[in-house]
Structure formats: C-alpha cells, structure tokens
Amino acid sequence: MQQHNLVLFTSPQLGQILQSSRKAKKLSQIQLAKRLALSQSRVSHLEKNPEQLSFAQLIKWCAVLGLELSVGLRKSPAEQVATDW
C-alpha cells in the first residue's frame, strides 16, 4: 500500500480523511463505532463535525484506522492560510 502524507488546513478536511480512511479499510460506521466504544450515530456526527473530537478520541481513531498524526512547521509563508480551528 502506498503511503500518503496529507496536510490539513481545515477541520472539514479531517472529517473527509477519517471517513475515506474508514471506507478504504472497508469498515462500516457500526464496525468502527464498536472499535472506538462509540455509537454509530456518534461516529457519523464526528465524521461531519471533527472539530468536536477530543485529542484522545482522535489518537484512538487514528490507531484503529492505521493513521499517524504529525505536527510540523509549514514550509513557506505562502502555505499559511486562515483555518477554522
């Protein structure tokens, strides 16, 4: 499997990544919810509203989906855009 590093600038991007990663793993929201000890409706809500994820939830979600979280400085001032975080 090819590894992709994605740069996030907005919270909706995070929701899209979490949802597409879940689907790539062929997990339903119900299956993911069981692994995260959440309800299916909560998984659905958090995919649509990822800014409401706690840091602990985000780390666990990434672990279940085989994702890693990385933070670093942007490469150039041109990449700096307003965020909704």
PDB file of N, CA and C in Angstrom:
ATOM      1  N   MET A   1       0.833  -1.181   0.000  1.00  0.00           N
ATOM      2  CA  MET A   1       0.000   0.000   0.000  1.00  0.00           C
ATOM      3  C   MET A   1       0.881   1.248   0.000  1.00  0.00           C
ATOM      4  N   GLN A   2       0.549   2.172  -0.850  1.00  0.00           N
ATOM      5  CA  GLN A   2       1.323   3.407  -0.947  1.00  0.00           C
ATOM      6  C   GLN A   2       0.986   4.344   0.213  1.00  0.00           C
ATOM      7  N   GLN A   3       1.992   4.977   0.763  1.00  0.00           N
ATOM      8  CA  GLN A   3       1.804   5.879   1.892  1.00  0.00           C
ATOM      9  C   GLN A   3       1.617   7.299   1.380  1.00  0.00           C
ATOM     10  N   HIS A   4       0.615   7.980   1.916  1.00  0.00           N
ATOM     11  CA  HIS A   4       0.346   9.358   1.540  1.00  0.00           C
ATOM     12  C   HIS A   4       0.402  10.230   2.793  1.00  0.00           C
ATOM     13  N   ASN A   5       1.076  11.341   2.699  1.00  0.00           N
ATOM     14  CA  ASN A   5       1.062  12.325   3.768  1.00  0.00           C
ATOM     15  C   ASN A   5       0.159  13.458   3.329  1.00  0.00           C
ATOM     16  N   LEU A   6      -0.820  13.760   4.142  1.00  0.00           N
ATOM     17  CA  LEU A   6      -1.775  14.805   3.817  1.00  0.00           C
ATOM     18  C   LEU A   6      -1.607  15.970   4.771  1.00  0.00           C
ATOM     19  N   VAL A   7      -1.711  17.166   4.258  1.00  0.00           N
ATOM     20  CA  VAL A   7      -1.612  18.376   5.060  1.00  0.00           C
ATOM     21  C   VAL A   7      -3.021  18.921   5.248  1.00  0.00           C
ATOM     22  N   LEU A   8      -3.379  19.170   6.487  1.00  0.00           N
ATOM     23  CA  LEU A   8      -4.712  19.687   6.796  1.00  0.00           C
ATOM     24  C   LEU A   8      -4.651  21.181   7.084  1.00  0.00           C
ATOM     25  N   PHE A   9      -5.618  21.891   6.540  1.00  0.00           N
ATOM     26  CA  PHE A   9      -5.747  23.313   6.833  1.00  0.00           C
ATOM     27  C   PHE A   9      -7.091  23.634   7.476  1.00  0.00           C
ATOM     28  N   THR A  10      -8.066  22.734   7.341  1.00  0.00           N
ATOM     29  CA  THR A  10      -9.392  22.974   7.901  1.00  0.00           C
ATOM     30  C   THR A  10      -9.918  21.719   8.579  1.00  0.00           C
ATOM     31  N   SER A  11     -10.836  21.894   9.516  1.00  0.00           N
ATOM     32  CA  SER A  11     -11.417  20.731  10.188  1.00  0.00           C
ATOM     33  C   SER A  11     -12.252  19.861   9.249  1.00  0.00           C
ATOM     34  N   PRO A  12     -12.992  20.409   8.276  1.00  0.00           N
ATOM     35  CA  PRO A  12     -13.712  19.526   7.360  1.00  0.00           C
ATOM     36  C   PRO A  12     -12.785  18.561   6.607  1.00  0.00           C
ATOM     37  N   GLN A  13     -11.563  18.989   6.334  1.00  0.00           N
ATOM     38  CA  GLN A  13     -10.606  18.089   5.681  1.00  0.00           C
ATOM     39  C   GLN A  13     -10.339  16.874   6.564  1.00  0.00           C
ATOM     40  N   LEU A  14     -10.245  17.085   7.866  1.00  0.00           N
ATOM     41  CA  LEU A  14     -10.010  15.975   8.789  1.00  0.00           C
ATOM     42  C   LEU A  14     -11.174  14.999   8.729  1.00  0.00           C
ATOM     43  N   GLY A  15     -12.388  15.502   8.740  1.00  0.00           N
ATOM     44  CA  GLY A  15     -13.555  14.629   8.646  1.00  0.00           C
ATOM     45  C   GLY A  15     -13.552  13.811   7.376  1.00  0.00           C
ATOM     46  N   GLN A  16     -13.182  14.428   6.272  1.00  0.00           N
ATOM     47  CA  GLN A  16     -13.126  13.720   4.990  1.00  0.00           C
ATOM     48  C   GLN A  16     -12.063  12.620   5.023  1.00  0.00           C
ATOM     49  N   ILE A  17     -10.934  12.917   5.635  1.00  0.00           N
ATOM     50  CA  ILE A  17      -9.859  11.925   5.728  1.00  0.00           C
ATOM     51  C   ILE A  17     -10.274  10.757   6.614  1.00  0.00           C
ATOM     52  N   LEU A  18     -10.896  11.053   7.746  1.00  0.00           N
ATOM     53  CA  LEU A  18     -11.340   9.983   8.639  1.00  0.00           C
ATOM     54  C   LEU A  18     -12.373   9.100   7.944  1.00  0.00           C
ATOM     55  N   GLN A  19     -13.304   9.721   7.238  1.00  0.00           N
ATOM     56  CA  GLN A  19     -14.333   8.951   6.546  1.00  0.00           C
ATOM     57  C   GLN A  19     -13.735   8.125   5.398  1.00  0.00           C
ATOM     58  N   SER A  20     -12.899   8.730   4.586  1.00  0.00           N
ATOM     59  CA  SER A  20     -12.330   7.989   3.454  1.00  0.00           C
ATOM     60  C   SER A  20     -11.392   6.881   3.932  1.00  0.00           C
ATOM     61  N   SER A  21     -10.687   7.107   5.033  1.00  0.00           N
ATOM     62  CA  SER A  21      -9.819   6.057   5.589  1.00  0.00           C
ATOM     63  C   SER A  21     -10.647   4.892   6.117  1.00  0.00           C
ATOM     64  N   ARG A  22     -11.763   5.200   6.764  1.00  0.00           N
ATOM     65  CA  ARG A  22     -12.667   4.150   7.245  1.00  0.00           C
ATOM     66  C   ARG A  22     -13.169   3.316   6.066  1.00  0.00           C
ATOM     67  N   LYS A  23     -13.605   4.002   5.016  1.00  0.00           N
ATOM     68  CA  LYS A  23     -14.124   3.295   3.847  1.00  0.00           C
ATOM     69  C   LYS A  23     -13.035   2.487   3.145  1.00  0.00           C
ATOM     70  N   ALA A  24     -11.818   3.010   3.101  1.00  0.00           N
ATOM     71  CA  ALA A  24     -10.701   2.286   2.482  1.00  0.00           C
ATOM     72  C   ALA A  24     -10.406   0.988   3.243  1.00  0.00           C
ATOM     73  N   LYS A  25     -10.636   1.009   4.550  1.00  0.00           N
ATOM     74  CA  LYS A  25     -10.446  -0.200   5.381  1.00  0.00           C
ATOM     75  C   LYS A  25     -11.671  -1.109   5.320  1.00  0.00           C
ATOM     76  N   LYS A  26     -12.680  -0.690   4.531  1.00  0.00           N
ATOM     77  CA  LYS A  26     -13.921  -1.442   4.381  1.00  0.00           C
ATOM     78  C   LYS A  26     -14.643  -1.638   5.713  1.00  0.00           C
ATOM     79  N   LEU A  27     -14.618  -0.582   6.524  1.00  0.00           N
ATOM     80  CA  LEU A  27     -15.319  -0.599   7.805  1.00  0.00           C
ATOM     81  C   LEU A  27     -16.590   0.226   7.690  1.00  0.00           C
ATOM     82  N   SER A  28     -17.671  -0.300   8.203  1.00  0.00           N
ATOM     83  CA  SER A  28     -18.896   0.486   8.300  1.00  0.00           C
ATOM     84  C   SER A  28     -18.772   1.395   9.530  1.00  0.00           C
ATOM     85  N   GLN A  29     -19.659   2.351   9.628  1.00  0.00           N
ATOM     86  CA  GLN A  29     -19.659   3.196  10.825  1.00  0.00           C
ATOM     87  C   GLN A  29     -19.941   2.360  12.066  1.00  0.00           C
ATOM     88  N   ILE A  30     -20.766   1.349  11.934  1.00  0.00           N
ATOM     89  CA  ILE A  30     -21.080   0.477  13.075  1.00  0.00           C
ATOM     90  C   ILE A  30     -19.833  -0.288  13.523  1.00  0.00           C
ATOM     91  N   GLN A  31     -19.078  -0.836  12.570  1.00  0.00           N
ATOM     92  CA  GLN A  31     -17.857  -1.582  12.908  1.00  0.00           C
ATOM     93  C   GLN A  31     -16.832  -0.673  13.575  1.00  0.00           C
ATOM     94  N   LEU A  32     -16.657   0.533  13.016  1.00  0.00           N
ATOM     95  CA  LEU A  32     -15.715   1.470  13.618  1.00  0.00           C
ATOM     96  C   LEU A  32     -16.184   1.886  15.000  1.00  0.00           C
ATOM     97  N   ALA A  33     -17.468   2.130  15.130  1.00  0.00           N
ATOM     98  CA  ALA A  33     -18.023   2.550  16.423  1.00  0.00           C
ATOM     99  C   ALA A  33     -17.721   1.523  17.506  1.00  0.00           C
ATOM    100  N   LYS A  34     -17.861   0.243  17.190  1.00  0.00           N
ATOM    101  CA  LYS A  34     -17.560  -0.808  18.173  1.00  0.00           C
ATOM    102  C   LYS A  34     -16.106  -0.752  18.606  1.00  0.00           C
ATOM    103  N   ARG A  35     -15.210  -0.525  17.656  1.00  0.00           N
ATOM    104  CA  ARG A  35     -13.773  -0.466  17.978  1.00  0.00           C
ATOM    105  C   ARG A  35     -13.422   0.773  18.793  1.00  0.00           C
ATOM    106  N   LEU A  36     -14.205   1.830  18.620  1.00  0.00           N
ATOM    107  CA  LEU A  36     -13.947   3.081  19.336  1.00  0.00           C
ATOM    108  C   LEU A  36     -14.777   3.207  20.611  1.00  0.00           C
ATOM    109  N   ALA A  37     -15.634   2.231  20.875  1.00  0.00           N
ATOM    110  CA  ALA A  37     -16.558   2.269  22.018  1.00  0.00           C
ATOM    111  C   ALA A  37     -17.464   3.504  21.939  1.00  0.00           C
ATOM    112  N   LEU A  38     -17.973   3.750  20.731  1.00  0.00           N
ATOM    113  CA  LEU A  38     -18.909   4.845  20.493  1.00  0.00           C
ATOM    114  C   LEU A  38     -20.141   4.271  19.803  1.00  0.00           C
ATOM    115  N   SER A  39     -21.182   5.079  19.708  1.00  0.00           N
ATOM    116  CA  SER A  39     -22.354   4.671  18.932  1.00  0.00           C
ATOM    117  C   SER A  39     -22.125   5.006  17.464  1.00  0.00           C
ATOM    118  N   GLN A  40     -22.878   4.339  16.604  1.00  0.00           N
ATOM    119  CA  GLN A  40     -22.779   4.632  15.176  1.00  0.00           C
ATOM    120  C   GLN A  40     -23.155   6.079  14.909  1.00  0.00           C
ATOM    121  N   SER A  41     -24.159   6.582  15.601  1.00  0.00           N
ATOM    122  CA  SER A  41     -24.578   7.969  15.366  1.00  0.00           C
ATOM    123  C   SER A  41     -23.491   8.955  15.782  1.00  0.00           C
ATOM    124  N   ARG A  42     -22.726   8.609  16.805  1.00  0.00           N
ATOM    125  CA  ARG A  42     -21.633   9.486  17.236  1.00  0.00           C
ATOM    126  C   ARG A  42     -20.502   9.482  16.202  1.00  0.00           C
ATOM    127  N   VAL A  43     -20.196   8.323  15.640  1.00  0.00           N
ATOM    128  CA  VAL A  43     -19.183   8.245  14.590  1.00  0.00           C
ATOM    129  C   VAL A  43     -19.616   9.103  13.409  1.00  0.00           C
ATOM    130  N   SER A  44     -20.866   8.975  13.004  1.00  0.00           N
ATOM    131  CA  SER A  44     -21.387   9.775  11.900  1.00  0.00           C
ATOM    132  C   SER A  44     -21.266  11.266  12.209  1.00  0.00           C
ATOM    133  N   HIS A  45     -21.664  11.637  13.418  1.00  0.00           N
ATOM    134  CA  HIS A  45     -21.601  13.049  13.824  1.00  0.00           C
ATOM    135  C   HIS A  45     -20.157  13.561  13.798  1.00  0.00           C
ATOM    136  N   LEU A  46     -19.227  12.787  14.313  1.00  0.00           N
ATOM    137  CA  LEU A  46     -17.831  13.237  14.384  1.00  0.00           C
ATOM    138  C   LEU A  46     -17.164  13.275  13.016  1.00  0.00           C
ATOM    139  N   GLU A  47     -17.577  12.408  12.099  1.00  0.00           N
ATOM    140  CA  GLU A  47     -17.048  12.500  10.735  1.00  0.00           C
ATOM    141  C   GLU A  47     -17.490  13.810  10.084  1.00  0.00           C
ATOM    142  N   LYS A  48     -18.673  14.264  10.435  1.00  0.00           N
ATOM    143  CA  LYS A  48     -19.202  15.517   9.876  1.00  0.00           C
ATOM    144  C   LYS A  48     -18.754  16.740  10.664  1.00  0.00           C
ATOM    145  N   ASN A  49     -18.399  16.550  11.930  1.00  0.00           N
ATOM    146  CA  ASN A  49     -18.006  17.642  12.831  1.00  0.00           C
ATOM    147  C   ASN A  49     -16.729  17.274  13.580  1.00  0.00           C
ATOM    148  N   PRO A  50     -15.623  17.069  12.865  1.00  0.00           N
ATOM    149  CA  PRO A  50     -14.401  16.572  13.505  1.00  0.00           C
ATOM    150  C   PRO A  50     -13.796  17.541  14.518  1.00  0.00           C
ATOM    151  N   GLU A  51     -14.179  18.804  14.465  1.00  0.00           N
ATOM    152  CA  GLU A  51     -13.672  19.762  15.460  1.00  0.00           C
ATOM    153  C   GLU A  51     -14.160  19.406  16.860  1.00  0.00           C
ATOM    154  N   GLN A  52     -15.155  18.540  16.973  1.00  0.00           N
ATOM    155  CA  GLN A  52     -15.675  18.123  18.272  1.00  0.00           C
ATOM    156  C   GLN A  52     -14.972  16.889  18.831  1.00  0.00           C
ATOM    157  N   LEU A  53     -14.054  16.318  18.063  1.00  0.00           N
ATOM    158  CA  LEU A  53     -13.257  15.194  18.564  1.00  0.00           C
ATOM    159  C   LEU A  53     -12.322  15.675  19.664  1.00  0.00           C
ATOM    160  N   SER A  54     -12.233  14.908  20.735  1.00  0.00           N
ATOM    161  CA  SER A  54     -11.196  15.199  21.724  1.00  0.00           C
ATOM    162  C   SER A  54      -9.876  14.696  21.147  1.00  0.00           C
ATOM    163  N   PHE A  55      -8.786  15.166  21.703  1.00  0.00           N
ATOM    164  CA  PHE A  55      -7.485  14.702  21.230  1.00  0.00           C
ATOM    165  C   PHE A  55      -7.349  13.197  21.447  1.00  0.00           C
ATOM    166  N   ALA A  56      -7.810  12.714  22.608  1.00  0.00           N
ATOM    167  CA  ALA A  56      -7.739  11.281  22.901  1.00  0.00           C
ATOM    168  C   ALA A  56      -8.554  10.482  21.887  1.00  0.00           C
ATOM    169  N   GLN A  57      -9.727  10.979  21.518  1.00  0.00           N
ATOM    170  CA  GLN A  57     -10.544  10.293  20.516  1.00  0.00           C
ATOM    171  C   GLN A  57      -9.842  10.274  19.159  1.00  0.00           C
ATOM    172  N   LEU A  58      -9.240  11.391  18.791  1.00  0.00           N
ATOM    173  CA  LEU A  58      -8.545  11.474  17.509  1.00  0.00           C
ATOM    174  C   LEU A  58      -7.392  10.470  17.450  1.00  0.00           C
ATOM    175  N   ILE A  59      -6.620  10.389  18.515  1.00  0.00           N
ATOM    176  CA  ILE A  59      -5.493   9.452  18.560  1.00  0.00           C
ATOM    177  C   ILE A  59      -5.995   8.008  18.451  1.00  0.00           C
ATOM    178  N   LYS A  60      -7.056   7.683  19.171  1.00  0.00           N
ATOM    179  CA  LYS A  60      -7.604   6.321  19.112  1.00  0.00           C
ATOM    180  C   LYS A  60      -8.159   6.037  17.721  1.00  0.00           C
ATOM    181  N   TRP A  61      -8.860   6.999  17.140  1.00  0.00           N
ATOM    182  CA  TRP A  61      -9.433   6.851  15.802  1.00  0.00           C
ATOM    183  C   TRP A  61      -8.312   6.563  14.799  1.00  0.00           C
ATOM    184  N   CYS A  62      -7.227   7.346  14.898  1.00  0.00           N
ATOM    185  CA  CYS A  62      -6.075   7.141  14.003  1.00  0.00           C
ATOM    186  C   CYS A  62      -5.478   5.750  14.189  1.00  0.00           C
ATOM    187  N   ALA A  63      -5.370   5.304  15.422  1.00  0.00           N
ATOM    188  CA  ALA A  63      -4.804   3.973  15.697  1.00  0.00           C
ATOM    189  C   ALA A  63      -5.660   2.881  15.062  1.00  0.00           C
ATOM    190  N   VAL A  64      -6.958   2.991  15.202  1.00  0.00           N
ATOM    191  CA  VAL A  64      -7.865   1.985  14.642  1.00  0.00           C
ATOM    192  C   VAL A  64      -7.773   1.951  13.120  1.00  0.00           C
ATOM    193  N   LEU A  65      -7.615   3.114  12.495  1.00  0.00           N
ATOM    194  CA  LEU A  65      -7.579   3.186  11.035  1.00  0.00           C
ATOM    195  C   LEU A  65      -6.168   3.062  10.449  1.00  0.00           C
ATOM    196  N   GLY A  66      -5.163   2.934  11.309  1.00  0.00           N
ATOM    197  CA  GLY A  66      -3.799   2.803  10.820  1.00  0.00           C
ATOM    198  C   GLY A  66      -3.223   4.116  10.317  1.00  0.00           C
ATOM    199  N   LEU A  67      -3.692   5.208  10.889  1.00  0.00           N
ATOM    200  CA  LEU A  67      -3.192   6.540  10.522  1.00  0.00           C
ATOM    201  C   LEU A  67      -2.215   7.025  11.576  1.00  0.00           C
ATOM    202  N   GLU A  68      -1.355   7.956  11.198  1.00  0.00           N
ATOM    203  CA  GLU A  68      -0.496   8.608  12.173  1.00  0.00           C
ATOM    204  C   GLU A  68      -0.739  10.103  12.101  1.00  0.00           C
ATOM    205  N   LEU A  69      -0.555  10.747  13.220  1.00  0.00           N
ATOM    206  CA  LEU A  69      -0.757  12.183  13.321  1.00  0.00           C
ATOM    207  C   LEU A  69       0.602  12.836  13.486  1.00  0.00           C
ATOM    208  N   SER A  70       0.845  13.873  12.715  1.00  0.00           N
ATOM    209  CA  SER A  70       2.130  14.557  12.743  1.00  0.00           C
ATOM    210  C   SER A  70       1.881  16.058  12.757  1.00  0.00           C
ATOM    211  N   VAL A  71       2.699  16.785  13.487  1.00  0.00           N
ATOM    212  CA  VAL A  71       2.606  18.242  13.532  1.00  0.00           C
ATOM    213  C   VAL A  71       3.977  18.805  13.201  1.00  0.00           C
ATOM    214  N   GLY A  72       4.015  19.817  12.361  1.00  0.00           N
ATOM    215  CA  GLY A  72       5.286  20.425  11.991  1.00  0.00           C
ATOM    216  C   GLY A  72       5.082  21.831  11.475  1.00  0.00           C
ATOM    217  N   LEU A  73       6.176  22.500  11.235  1.00  0.00           N
ATOM    218  CA  LEU A  73       6.114  23.850  10.695  1.00  0.00           C
ATOM    219  C   LEU A  73       5.836  23.798   9.203  1.00  0.00           C
ATOM    220  N   ARG A  74       5.113  24.781   8.725  1.00  0.00           N
ATOM    221  CA  ARG A  74       4.856  24.872   7.294  1.00  0.00           C
ATOM    222  C   ARG A  74       6.143  25.224   6.580  1.00  0.00           C
ATOM    223  N   LYS A  75       6.229  24.813   5.327  1.00  0.00           N
ATOM    224  CA  LYS A  75       7.457  25.003   4.566  1.00  0.00           C
ATOM    225  C   LYS A  75       7.675  26.437   4.124  1.00  0.00           C
ATOM    226  N   SER A  76       6.611  27.180   3.842  1.00  0.00           N
ATOM    227  CA  SER A  76       6.783  28.554   3.382  1.00  0.00           C
ATOM    228  C   SER A  76       5.608  29.408   3.817  1.00  0.00           C
ATOM    229  N   PRO A  77       5.823  30.727   3.935  1.00  0.00           N
ATOM    230  CA  PRO A  77       4.722  31.620   4.311  1.00  0.00           C
ATOM    231  C   PRO A  77       3.562  31.571   3.316  1.00  0.00           C
ATOM    232  N   ALA A  78       3.821  31.222   2.073  1.00  0.00           N
ATOM    233  CA  ALA A  78       2.773  31.153   1.056  1.00  0.00           C
ATOM    234  C   ALA A  78       1.743  30.067   1.406  1.00  0.00           C
ATOM    235  N   GLU A  79       2.147  29.069   2.190  1.00  0.00           N
ATOM    236  CA  GLU A  79       1.244  27.993   2.579  1.00  0.00           C
ATOM    237  C   GLU A  79       0.344  28.392   3.731  1.00  0.00           C
ATOM    238  N   GLN A  80       0.600  29.522   4.354  1.00  0.00           N
ATOM    239  CA  GLN A  80      -0.189  29.917   5.517  1.00  0.00           C
ATOM    240  C   GLN A  80      -1.527  30.475   5.057  1.00  0.00           C
ATOM    241  N   VAL A  81      -2.573  29.813   5.482  1.00  0.00           N
ATOM    242  CA  VAL A  81      -3.925  30.238   5.162  1.00  0.00           C
ATOM    243  C   VAL A  81      -4.732  30.280   6.442  1.00  0.00           C
ATOM    244  N   ALA A  82      -5.810  31.017   6.417  1.00  0.00           N
ATOM    245  CA  ALA A  82      -6.685  31.059   7.595  1.00  0.00           C
ATOM    246  C   ALA A  82      -7.314  29.681   7.796  1.00  0.00           C
ATOM    247  N   THR A  83      -7.413  29.272   9.035  1.00  0.00           N
ATOM    248  CA  THR A  83      -8.036  27.992   9.342  1.00  0.00           C
ATOM    249  C   THR A  83      -9.278  28.226  10.176  1.00  0.00           C
ATOM    250  N   ASP A  84     -10.103  27.200  10.246  1.00  0.00           N
ATOM    251  CA  ASP A  84     -11.312  27.316  11.049  1.00  0.00           C
ATOM    252  C   ASP A  84     -11.152  26.644  12.403  1.00  0.00           C
ATOM    253  N   TRP A  85      -9.928  26.320  12.785  1.00  0.00           N
ATOM    254  CA  TRP A  85      -9.703  25.662  14.062  1.00  0.00           C
ATOM    255  C   TRP A  85      -9.691  26.661  15.179  1.00  0.00           C
TER     256      TRP A  85
END
